[in-house]
Short mmCIF file of C-alpha atoms in Angstrom, two decimals:
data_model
loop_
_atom_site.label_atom_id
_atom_site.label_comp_id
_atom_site.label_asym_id
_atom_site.label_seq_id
_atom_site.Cartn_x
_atom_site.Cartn_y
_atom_site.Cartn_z
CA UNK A 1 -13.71 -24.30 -20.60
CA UNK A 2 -9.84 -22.85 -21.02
CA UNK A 3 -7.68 -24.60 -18.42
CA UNK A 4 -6.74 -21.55 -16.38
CA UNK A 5 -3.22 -20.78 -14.74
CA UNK A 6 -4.08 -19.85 -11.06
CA UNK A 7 -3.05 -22.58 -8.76
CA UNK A 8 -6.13 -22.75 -6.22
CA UNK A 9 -5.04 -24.88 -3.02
CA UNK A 10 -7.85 -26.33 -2.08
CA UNK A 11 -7.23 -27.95 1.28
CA UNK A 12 -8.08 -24.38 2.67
CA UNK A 13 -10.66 -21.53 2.40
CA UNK A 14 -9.56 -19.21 -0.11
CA UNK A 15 -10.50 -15.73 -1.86
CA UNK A 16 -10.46 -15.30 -5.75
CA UNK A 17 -9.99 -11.81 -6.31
CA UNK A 18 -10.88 -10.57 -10.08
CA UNK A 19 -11.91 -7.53 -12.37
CA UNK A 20 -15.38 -8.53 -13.36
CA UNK A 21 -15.59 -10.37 -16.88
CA UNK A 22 -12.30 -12.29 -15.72
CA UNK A 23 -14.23 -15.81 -15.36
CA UNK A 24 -14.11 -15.80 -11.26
CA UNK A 25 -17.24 -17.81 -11.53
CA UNK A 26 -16.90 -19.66 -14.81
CA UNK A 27 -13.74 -21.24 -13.02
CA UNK A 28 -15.63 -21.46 -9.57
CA UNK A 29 -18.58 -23.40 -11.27
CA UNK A 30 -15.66 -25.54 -13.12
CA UNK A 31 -13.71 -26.16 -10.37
CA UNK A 32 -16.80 -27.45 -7.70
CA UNK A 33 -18.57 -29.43 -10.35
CA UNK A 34 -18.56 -32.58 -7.96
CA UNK A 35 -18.44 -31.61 -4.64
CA UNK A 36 -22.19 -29.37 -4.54
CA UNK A 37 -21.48 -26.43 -2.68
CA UNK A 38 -23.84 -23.88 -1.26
CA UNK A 39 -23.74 -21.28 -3.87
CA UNK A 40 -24.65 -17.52 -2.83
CA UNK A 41 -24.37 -15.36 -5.34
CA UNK A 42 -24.90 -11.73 -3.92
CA UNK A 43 -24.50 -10.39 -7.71
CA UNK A 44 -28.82 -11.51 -7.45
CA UNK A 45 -30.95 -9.48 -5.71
CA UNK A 46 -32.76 -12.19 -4.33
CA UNK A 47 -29.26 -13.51 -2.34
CA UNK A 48 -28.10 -9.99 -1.81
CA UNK A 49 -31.46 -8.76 0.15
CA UNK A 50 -31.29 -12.37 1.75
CA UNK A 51 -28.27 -11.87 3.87
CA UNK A 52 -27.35 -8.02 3.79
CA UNK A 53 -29.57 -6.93 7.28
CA UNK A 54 -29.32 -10.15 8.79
CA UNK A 55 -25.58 -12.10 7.57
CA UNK A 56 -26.35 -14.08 10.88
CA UNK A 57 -29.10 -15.81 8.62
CA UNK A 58 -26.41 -18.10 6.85
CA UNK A 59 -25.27 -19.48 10.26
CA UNK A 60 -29.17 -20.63 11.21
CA UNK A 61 -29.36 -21.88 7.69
CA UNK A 62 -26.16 -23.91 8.52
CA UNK A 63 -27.00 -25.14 11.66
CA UNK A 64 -30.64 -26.00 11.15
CA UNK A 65 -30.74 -26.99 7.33
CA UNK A 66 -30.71 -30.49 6.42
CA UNK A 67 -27.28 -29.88 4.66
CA UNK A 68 -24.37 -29.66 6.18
CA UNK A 69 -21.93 -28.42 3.06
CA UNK A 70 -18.13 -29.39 3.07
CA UNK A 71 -17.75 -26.20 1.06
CA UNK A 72 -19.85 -22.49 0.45
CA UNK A 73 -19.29 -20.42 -2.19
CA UNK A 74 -19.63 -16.48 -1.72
CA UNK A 75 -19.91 -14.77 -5.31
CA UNK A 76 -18.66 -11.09 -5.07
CA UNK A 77 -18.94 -10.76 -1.15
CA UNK A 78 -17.74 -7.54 -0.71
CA UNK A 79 -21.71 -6.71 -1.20
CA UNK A 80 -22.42 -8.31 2.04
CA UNK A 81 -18.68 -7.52 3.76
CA UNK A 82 -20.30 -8.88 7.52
CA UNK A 83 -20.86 -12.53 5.74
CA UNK A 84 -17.11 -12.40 6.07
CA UNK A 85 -17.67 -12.57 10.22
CA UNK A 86 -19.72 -15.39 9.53
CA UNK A 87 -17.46 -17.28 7.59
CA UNK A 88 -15.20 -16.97 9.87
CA UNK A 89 -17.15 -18.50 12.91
CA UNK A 90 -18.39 -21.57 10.33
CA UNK A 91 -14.82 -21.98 9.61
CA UNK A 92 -14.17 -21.86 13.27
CA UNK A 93 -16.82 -23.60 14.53
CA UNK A 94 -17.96 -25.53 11.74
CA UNK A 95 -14.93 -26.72 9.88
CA UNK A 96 -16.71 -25.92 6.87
CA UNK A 97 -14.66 -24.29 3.98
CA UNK A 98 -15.32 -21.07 1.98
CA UNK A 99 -14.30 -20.39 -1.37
CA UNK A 100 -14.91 -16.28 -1.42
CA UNK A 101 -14.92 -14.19 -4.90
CA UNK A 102 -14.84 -10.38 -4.92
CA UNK A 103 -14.06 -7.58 -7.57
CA UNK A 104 -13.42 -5.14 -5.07
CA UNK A 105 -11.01 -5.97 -1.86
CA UNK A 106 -10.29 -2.00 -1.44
CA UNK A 107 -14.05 -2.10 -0.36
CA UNK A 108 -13.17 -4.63 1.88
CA UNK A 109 -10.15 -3.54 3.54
CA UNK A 110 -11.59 0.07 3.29
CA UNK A 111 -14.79 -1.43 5.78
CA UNK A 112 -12.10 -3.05 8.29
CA UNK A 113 -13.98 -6.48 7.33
CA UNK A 114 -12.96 -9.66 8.48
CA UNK A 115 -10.15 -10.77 5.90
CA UNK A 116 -10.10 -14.21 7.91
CA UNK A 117 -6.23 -13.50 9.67
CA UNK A 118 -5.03 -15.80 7.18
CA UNK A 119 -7.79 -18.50 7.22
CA UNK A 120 -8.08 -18.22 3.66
CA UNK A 121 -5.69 -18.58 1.09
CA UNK A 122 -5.57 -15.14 -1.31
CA UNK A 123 -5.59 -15.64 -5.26
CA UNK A 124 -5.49 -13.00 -8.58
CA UNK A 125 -7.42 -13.89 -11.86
CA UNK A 126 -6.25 -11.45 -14.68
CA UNK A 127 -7.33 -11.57 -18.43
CA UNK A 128 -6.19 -14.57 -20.12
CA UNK A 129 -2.43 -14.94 -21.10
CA UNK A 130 -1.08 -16.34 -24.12
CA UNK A 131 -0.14 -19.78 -22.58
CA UNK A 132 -3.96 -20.24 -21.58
CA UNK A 133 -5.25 -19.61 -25.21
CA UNK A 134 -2.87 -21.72 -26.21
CA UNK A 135 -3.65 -22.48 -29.88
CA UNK A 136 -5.62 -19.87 -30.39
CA UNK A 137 -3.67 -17.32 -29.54
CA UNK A 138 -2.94 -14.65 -32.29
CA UNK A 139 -0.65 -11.77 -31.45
CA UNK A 140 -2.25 -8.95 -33.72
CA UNK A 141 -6.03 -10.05 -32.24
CA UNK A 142 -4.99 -9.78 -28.56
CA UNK A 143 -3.31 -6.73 -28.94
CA UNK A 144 -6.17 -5.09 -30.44
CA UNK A 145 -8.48 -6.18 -28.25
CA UNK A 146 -7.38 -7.81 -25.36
CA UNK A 147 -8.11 -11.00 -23.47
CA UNK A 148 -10.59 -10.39 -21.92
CA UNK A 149 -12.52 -14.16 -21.81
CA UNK A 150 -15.78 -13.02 -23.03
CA UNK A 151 -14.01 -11.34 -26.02
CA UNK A 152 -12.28 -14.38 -26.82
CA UNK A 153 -15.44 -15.84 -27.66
CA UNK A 154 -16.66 -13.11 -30.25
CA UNK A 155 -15.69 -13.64 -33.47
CA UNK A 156 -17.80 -10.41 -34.95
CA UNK A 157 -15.12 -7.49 -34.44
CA UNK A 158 -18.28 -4.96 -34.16
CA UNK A 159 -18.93 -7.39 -31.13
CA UNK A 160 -16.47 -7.16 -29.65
CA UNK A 161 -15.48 -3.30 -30.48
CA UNK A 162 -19.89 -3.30 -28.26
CA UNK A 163 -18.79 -5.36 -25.82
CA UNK A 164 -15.65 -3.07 -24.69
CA UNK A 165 -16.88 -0.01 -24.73
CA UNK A 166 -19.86 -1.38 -22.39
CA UNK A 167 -17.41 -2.38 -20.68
CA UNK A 168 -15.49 0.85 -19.89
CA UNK A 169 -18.08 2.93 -19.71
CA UNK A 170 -20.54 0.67 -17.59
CA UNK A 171 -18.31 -1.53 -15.36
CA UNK A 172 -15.41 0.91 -15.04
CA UNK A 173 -17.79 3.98 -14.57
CA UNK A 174 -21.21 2.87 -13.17
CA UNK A 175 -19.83 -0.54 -11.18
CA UNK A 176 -17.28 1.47 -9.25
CA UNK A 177 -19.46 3.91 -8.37
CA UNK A 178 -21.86 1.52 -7.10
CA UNK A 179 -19.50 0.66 -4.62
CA UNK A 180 -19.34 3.40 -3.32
CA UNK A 181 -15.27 3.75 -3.98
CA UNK A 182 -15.38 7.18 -5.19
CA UNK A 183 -18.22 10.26 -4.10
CA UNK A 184 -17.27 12.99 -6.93
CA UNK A 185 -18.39 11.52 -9.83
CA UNK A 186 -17.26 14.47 -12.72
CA UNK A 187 -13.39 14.17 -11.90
CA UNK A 188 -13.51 10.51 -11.70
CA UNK A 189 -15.21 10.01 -15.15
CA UNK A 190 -12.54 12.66 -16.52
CA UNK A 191 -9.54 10.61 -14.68
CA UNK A 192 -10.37 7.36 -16.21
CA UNK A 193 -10.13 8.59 -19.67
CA UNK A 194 -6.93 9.94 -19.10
CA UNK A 195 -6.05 6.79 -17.07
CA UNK A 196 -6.30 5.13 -21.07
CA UNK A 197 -4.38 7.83 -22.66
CA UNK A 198 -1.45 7.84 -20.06
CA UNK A 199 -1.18 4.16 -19.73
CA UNK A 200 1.67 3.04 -19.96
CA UNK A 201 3.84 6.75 -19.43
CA UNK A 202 5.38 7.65 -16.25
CA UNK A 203 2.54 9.02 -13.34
CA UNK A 204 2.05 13.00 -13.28
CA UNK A 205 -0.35 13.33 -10.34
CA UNK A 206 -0.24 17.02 -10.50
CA UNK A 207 -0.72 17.10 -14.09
CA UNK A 208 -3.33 15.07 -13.71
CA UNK A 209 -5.04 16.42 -10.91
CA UNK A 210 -5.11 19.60 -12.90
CA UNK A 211 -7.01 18.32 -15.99
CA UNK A 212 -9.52 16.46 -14.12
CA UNK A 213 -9.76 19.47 -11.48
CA UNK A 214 -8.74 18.46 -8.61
CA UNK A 215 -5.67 17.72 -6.26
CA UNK A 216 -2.66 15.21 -6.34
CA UNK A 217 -3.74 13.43 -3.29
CA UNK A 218 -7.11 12.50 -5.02
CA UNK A 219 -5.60 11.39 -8.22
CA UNK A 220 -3.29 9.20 -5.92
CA UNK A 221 -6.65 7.62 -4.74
CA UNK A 222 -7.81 7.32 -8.03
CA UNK A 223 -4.66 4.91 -8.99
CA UNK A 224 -4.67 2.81 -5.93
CA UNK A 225 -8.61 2.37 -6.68
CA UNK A 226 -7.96 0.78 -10.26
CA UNK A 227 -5.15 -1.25 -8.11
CA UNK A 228 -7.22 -2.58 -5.85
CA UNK A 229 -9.71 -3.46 -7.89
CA UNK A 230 -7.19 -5.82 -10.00
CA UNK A 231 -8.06 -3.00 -12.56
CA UNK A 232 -4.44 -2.15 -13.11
CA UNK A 233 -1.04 -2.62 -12.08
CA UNK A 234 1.54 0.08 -10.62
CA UNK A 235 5.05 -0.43 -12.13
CA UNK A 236 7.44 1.28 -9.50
CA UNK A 237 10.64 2.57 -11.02
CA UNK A 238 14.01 0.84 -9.81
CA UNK A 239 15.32 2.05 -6.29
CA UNK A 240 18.50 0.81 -6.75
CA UNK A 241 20.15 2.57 -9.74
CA UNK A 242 23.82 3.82 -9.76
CA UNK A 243 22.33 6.70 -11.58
CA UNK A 244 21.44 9.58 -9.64
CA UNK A 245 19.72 11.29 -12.62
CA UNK A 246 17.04 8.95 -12.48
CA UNK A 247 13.30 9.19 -12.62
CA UNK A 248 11.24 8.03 -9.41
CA UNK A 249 7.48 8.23 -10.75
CA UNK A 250 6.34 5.05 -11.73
CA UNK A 251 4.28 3.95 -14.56
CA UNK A 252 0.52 2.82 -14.48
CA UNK A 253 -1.00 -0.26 -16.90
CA UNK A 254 -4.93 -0.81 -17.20
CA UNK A 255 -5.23 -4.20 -16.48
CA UNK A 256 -5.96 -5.26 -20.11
CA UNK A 257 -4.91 -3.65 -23.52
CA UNK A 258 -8.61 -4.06 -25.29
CA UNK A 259 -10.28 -1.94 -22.43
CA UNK A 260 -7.71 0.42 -22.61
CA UNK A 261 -8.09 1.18 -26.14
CA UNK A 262 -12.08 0.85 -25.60
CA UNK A 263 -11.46 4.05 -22.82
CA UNK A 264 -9.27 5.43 -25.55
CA UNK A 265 -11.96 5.54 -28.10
CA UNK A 266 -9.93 3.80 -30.24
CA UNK A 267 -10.86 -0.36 -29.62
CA UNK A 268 -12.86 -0.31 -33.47
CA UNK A 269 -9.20 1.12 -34.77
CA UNK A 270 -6.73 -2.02 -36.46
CA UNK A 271 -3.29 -1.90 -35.08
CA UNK A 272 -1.06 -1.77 -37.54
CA UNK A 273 2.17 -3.53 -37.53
CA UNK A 274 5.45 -0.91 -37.09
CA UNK A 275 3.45 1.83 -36.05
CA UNK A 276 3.63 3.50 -32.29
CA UNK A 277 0.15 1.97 -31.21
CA UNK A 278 1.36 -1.34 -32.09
CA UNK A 279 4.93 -1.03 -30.68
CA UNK A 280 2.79 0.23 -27.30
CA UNK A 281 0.27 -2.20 -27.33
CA UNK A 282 2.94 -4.77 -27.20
CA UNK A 283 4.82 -3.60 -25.00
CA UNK A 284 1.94 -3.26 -22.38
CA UNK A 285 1.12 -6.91 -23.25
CA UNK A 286 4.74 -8.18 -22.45
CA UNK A 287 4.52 -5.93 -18.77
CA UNK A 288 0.85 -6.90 -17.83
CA UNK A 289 1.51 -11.12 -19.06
CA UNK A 290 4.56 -10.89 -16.69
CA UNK A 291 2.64 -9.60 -13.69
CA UNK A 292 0.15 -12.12 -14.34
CA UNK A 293 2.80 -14.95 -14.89
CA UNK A 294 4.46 -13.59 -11.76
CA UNK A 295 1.47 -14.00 -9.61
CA UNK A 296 0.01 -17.54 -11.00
CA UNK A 297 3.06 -18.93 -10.85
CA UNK A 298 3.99 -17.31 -7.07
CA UNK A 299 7.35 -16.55 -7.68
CA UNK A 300 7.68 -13.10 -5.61
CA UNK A 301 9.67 -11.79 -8.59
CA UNK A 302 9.90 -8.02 -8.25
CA UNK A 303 9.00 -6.31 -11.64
CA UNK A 304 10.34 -2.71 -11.65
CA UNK A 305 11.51 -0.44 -14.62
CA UNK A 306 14.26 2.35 -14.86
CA UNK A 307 14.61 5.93 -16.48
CA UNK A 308 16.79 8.67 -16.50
CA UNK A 309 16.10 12.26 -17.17
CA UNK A 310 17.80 11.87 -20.23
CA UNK A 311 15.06 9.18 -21.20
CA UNK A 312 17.56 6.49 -20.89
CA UNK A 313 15.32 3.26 -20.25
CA UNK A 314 14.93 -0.13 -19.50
CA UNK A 315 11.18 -1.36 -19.67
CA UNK A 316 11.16 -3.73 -17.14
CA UNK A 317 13.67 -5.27 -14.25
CA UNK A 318 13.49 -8.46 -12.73
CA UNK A 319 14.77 -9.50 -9.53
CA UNK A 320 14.25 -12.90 -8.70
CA UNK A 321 14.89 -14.43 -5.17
CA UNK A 322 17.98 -17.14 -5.30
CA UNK A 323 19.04 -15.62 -8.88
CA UNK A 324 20.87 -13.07 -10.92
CA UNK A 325 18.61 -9.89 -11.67
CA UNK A 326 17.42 -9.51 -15.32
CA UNK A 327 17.02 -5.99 -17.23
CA UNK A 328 14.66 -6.51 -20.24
CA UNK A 329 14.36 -4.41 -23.07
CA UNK A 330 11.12 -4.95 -25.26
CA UNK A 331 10.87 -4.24 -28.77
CA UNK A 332 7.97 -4.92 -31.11
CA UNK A 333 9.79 -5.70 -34.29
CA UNK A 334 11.32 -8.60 -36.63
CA UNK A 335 14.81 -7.90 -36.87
CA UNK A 336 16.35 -6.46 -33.92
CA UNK A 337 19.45 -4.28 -35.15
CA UNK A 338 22.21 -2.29 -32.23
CA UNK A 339 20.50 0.97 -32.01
CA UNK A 340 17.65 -0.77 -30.56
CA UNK A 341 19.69 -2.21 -28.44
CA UNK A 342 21.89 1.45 -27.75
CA UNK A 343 19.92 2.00 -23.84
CA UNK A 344 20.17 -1.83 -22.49
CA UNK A 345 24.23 -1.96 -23.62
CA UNK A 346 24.55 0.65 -21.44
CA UNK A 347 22.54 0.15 -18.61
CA UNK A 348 24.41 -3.65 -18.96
CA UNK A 349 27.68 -1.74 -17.88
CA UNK A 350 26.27 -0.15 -14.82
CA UNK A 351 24.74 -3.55 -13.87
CA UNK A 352 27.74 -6.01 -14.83
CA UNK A 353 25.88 -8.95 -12.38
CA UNK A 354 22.47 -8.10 -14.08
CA UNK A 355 21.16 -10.60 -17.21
CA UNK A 356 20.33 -8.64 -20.26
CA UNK A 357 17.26 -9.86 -22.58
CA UNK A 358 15.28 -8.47 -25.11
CA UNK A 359 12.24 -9.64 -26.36
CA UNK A 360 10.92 -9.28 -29.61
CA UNK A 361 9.00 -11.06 -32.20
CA UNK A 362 12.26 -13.00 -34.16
CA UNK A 363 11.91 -16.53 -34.69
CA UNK A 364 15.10 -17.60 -32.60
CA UNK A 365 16.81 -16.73 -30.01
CA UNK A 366 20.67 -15.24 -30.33
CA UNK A 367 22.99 -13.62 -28.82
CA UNK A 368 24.12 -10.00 -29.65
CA UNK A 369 27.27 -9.21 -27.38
CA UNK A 370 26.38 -9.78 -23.73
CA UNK A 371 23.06 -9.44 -24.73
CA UNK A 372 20.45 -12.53 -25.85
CA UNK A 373 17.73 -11.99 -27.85
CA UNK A 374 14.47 -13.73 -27.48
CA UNK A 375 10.84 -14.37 -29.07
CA UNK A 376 9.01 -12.99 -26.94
CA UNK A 377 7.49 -16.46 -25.39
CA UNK A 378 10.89 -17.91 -25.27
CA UNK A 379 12.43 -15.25 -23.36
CA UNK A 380 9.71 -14.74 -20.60
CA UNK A 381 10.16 -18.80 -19.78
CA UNK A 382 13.46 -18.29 -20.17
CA UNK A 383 13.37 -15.37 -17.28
CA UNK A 384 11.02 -17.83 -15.57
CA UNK A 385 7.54 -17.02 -15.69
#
């Protein structure tokens, strides 16, 4: 098994919050190899119809059984959201410790369950990042189809091209409307298509809402579904420009580059180096392996972006507690010449305390001006993730 990033404290209950197909229970099953939990898995029927009309049923199993487990093990509980009542009166009562895994916490926080007041520690699994591939990592292969861990794993490309598109139309489609997070079905199935295409581009809820036939305040809901669901990521724009001509709509990722193409229609297509797709793909790479640095490593950084009605722009900004703010420019390419650099030398004179980085794909880093370019790894250790 891949050594994974997220730091799980285990001196406390905790929740491990995941898309499905991120390895919540491949790590779980890693992680409690010694210590023989009680393992419910509610993704079974046979668990699922065992403690959804009478959750109290766990607490009598507790309390009677012969076993008296230091730790249980919930597997997607937000299909039984009342087992979170009872894990909180074991923990209570009990002292007993629950290690919780869920795909959806909007269904969760949607049913006012019991998040446990801080009882249990809260933790994000993402797609893999480069670091945990670690020798295996290839640039061109994760960009065209993500990181997904399963796909890691298939080495026939018509697998994996299967595997993604089951993926985006079964999970993304079918799963979340199992869960009852959205009742129209047509203009959901129409948004997440376009939720592929636009990835990446500034939000147009209006737009939006008028392709997929509805309103604004629905497509809203749409977005902060994929959120919640660890499905995507919202990229606000900078609130603290010295530009009034700015842009405030932010900019929505899918959580992983191979289902986005997959939604696309596109996942069976190479990526070819110096072309747009490529130059996009790797971009959305560098934004989505920061968030996911950001959060394994807990350093509260806030990860914004900034641009102007004249299309000015800085892909992302950095500001990081105790140190100086960082605007990063991202390019795809080799050789890094000044008009790539035209946007971030001027932004750099409105923001004279700010850092300026771009990262790219040369071999070594260097310093252009006020300016340092980075490979791409370098320069997002360098920033600190």
């Amino acid at each position: 098994m891949r050594h994974r990033l997220v730091n799980i404290l285990q001196s406390n209950s905790f929740f491990l919050f995941g898309a499905r197909g991120t390895g919540k229970t491949t790590l779980l099953r890693e992680l409690f190899r010694d210590k023989n939990p009680l393992w419910i898995d509610l993704l079974t029927a046979r668990d699922e119809q065992r403690y959804i009309n009478n959750p109290d049923r766990l607490i009598e199993e507790v309390t009677l059984g012969k076993i008296k487990p230091e730790w249980i093990v919930i597997d997607e509980v937000q299909k039984v959201p009342k087992l979170l009542d009872v894990a909180h009166h074991l923990i209570e009562e009990r002292g007993i410790k629950f290690a919780l895994t869920g795909s959806s916490a909007r269904k969760l926080k949607r049913g006012a369950a019991n998040l446990l007041a801080g009882r249990a520690y809260v933790n994000n699994l993402f797609p893999l990042t480069h670091r945990e591939l670690g020798e295996t990592f290839d640039l061109s292969e994760l960009l065209t189809w993500g990181t997904l861990p399963k796909v890691t794993t298939l080495m026939d490309p018509l697998e994996r091209a299967v595997y993604l598109e089951s993926y985006a139309h079964t999970y993304l489609k079918e799963e979340i409307l199992a869960e009852q997070l959205v009742r129209n079905v047509a203009p959901f199935r129409k948004f997440l298509e376009i939720s592929g295409q636009t990835s990446g581009q500034l939000v147009n809820y209006r737009k939006i809402a008028s392709e997929i036939g509805s309103d604004p305040k629905t497509v809203r809901k749409y977005f902060e579904i994929l959120e919640d669901t660890l499905l995507g990521i919202t990229l606000p724009a900078f609130n603290k420009s010295l530009r009034k001509q700015q842009r405030s709509a932010p900019k929505f990722f899918l959580f992983d580059v191979g289902v986005r193409r997959a939604i696309e229609g596109v996942v069976a297509q190479p990526i070819v180096e110096s072309t747009y797709e490529f130059g996009r793909a790797f971009e959305e790479f560098i934004i989505l392996e920061a968030t996911r640095l950001n959060s394994y490593g807990r350093k509260n950084f806030k990860l914004s972006f900034l641009r102007t009605e004249g299309d000015a722009e800085i892909d992302l900004i950095v500001e990081r507690p105790g140190a100086k703010s960082v605007l990063v420019e991202i390019k795809s390419g080799k050789s890094i010449q000044d008009h790539h650099l035209r946007h971030l030398s001027s932004f750099k004179r409105d923001f004279p305390d700010f850092e300026a980085v771009c990262l790219s794909r040369e071999i070594r880093a260097r310093k252009h001006g006020e300016i340092t370019i980075f490979p791409w790894q370098e320069g997002l250790a360098e920033i600190g993730f």
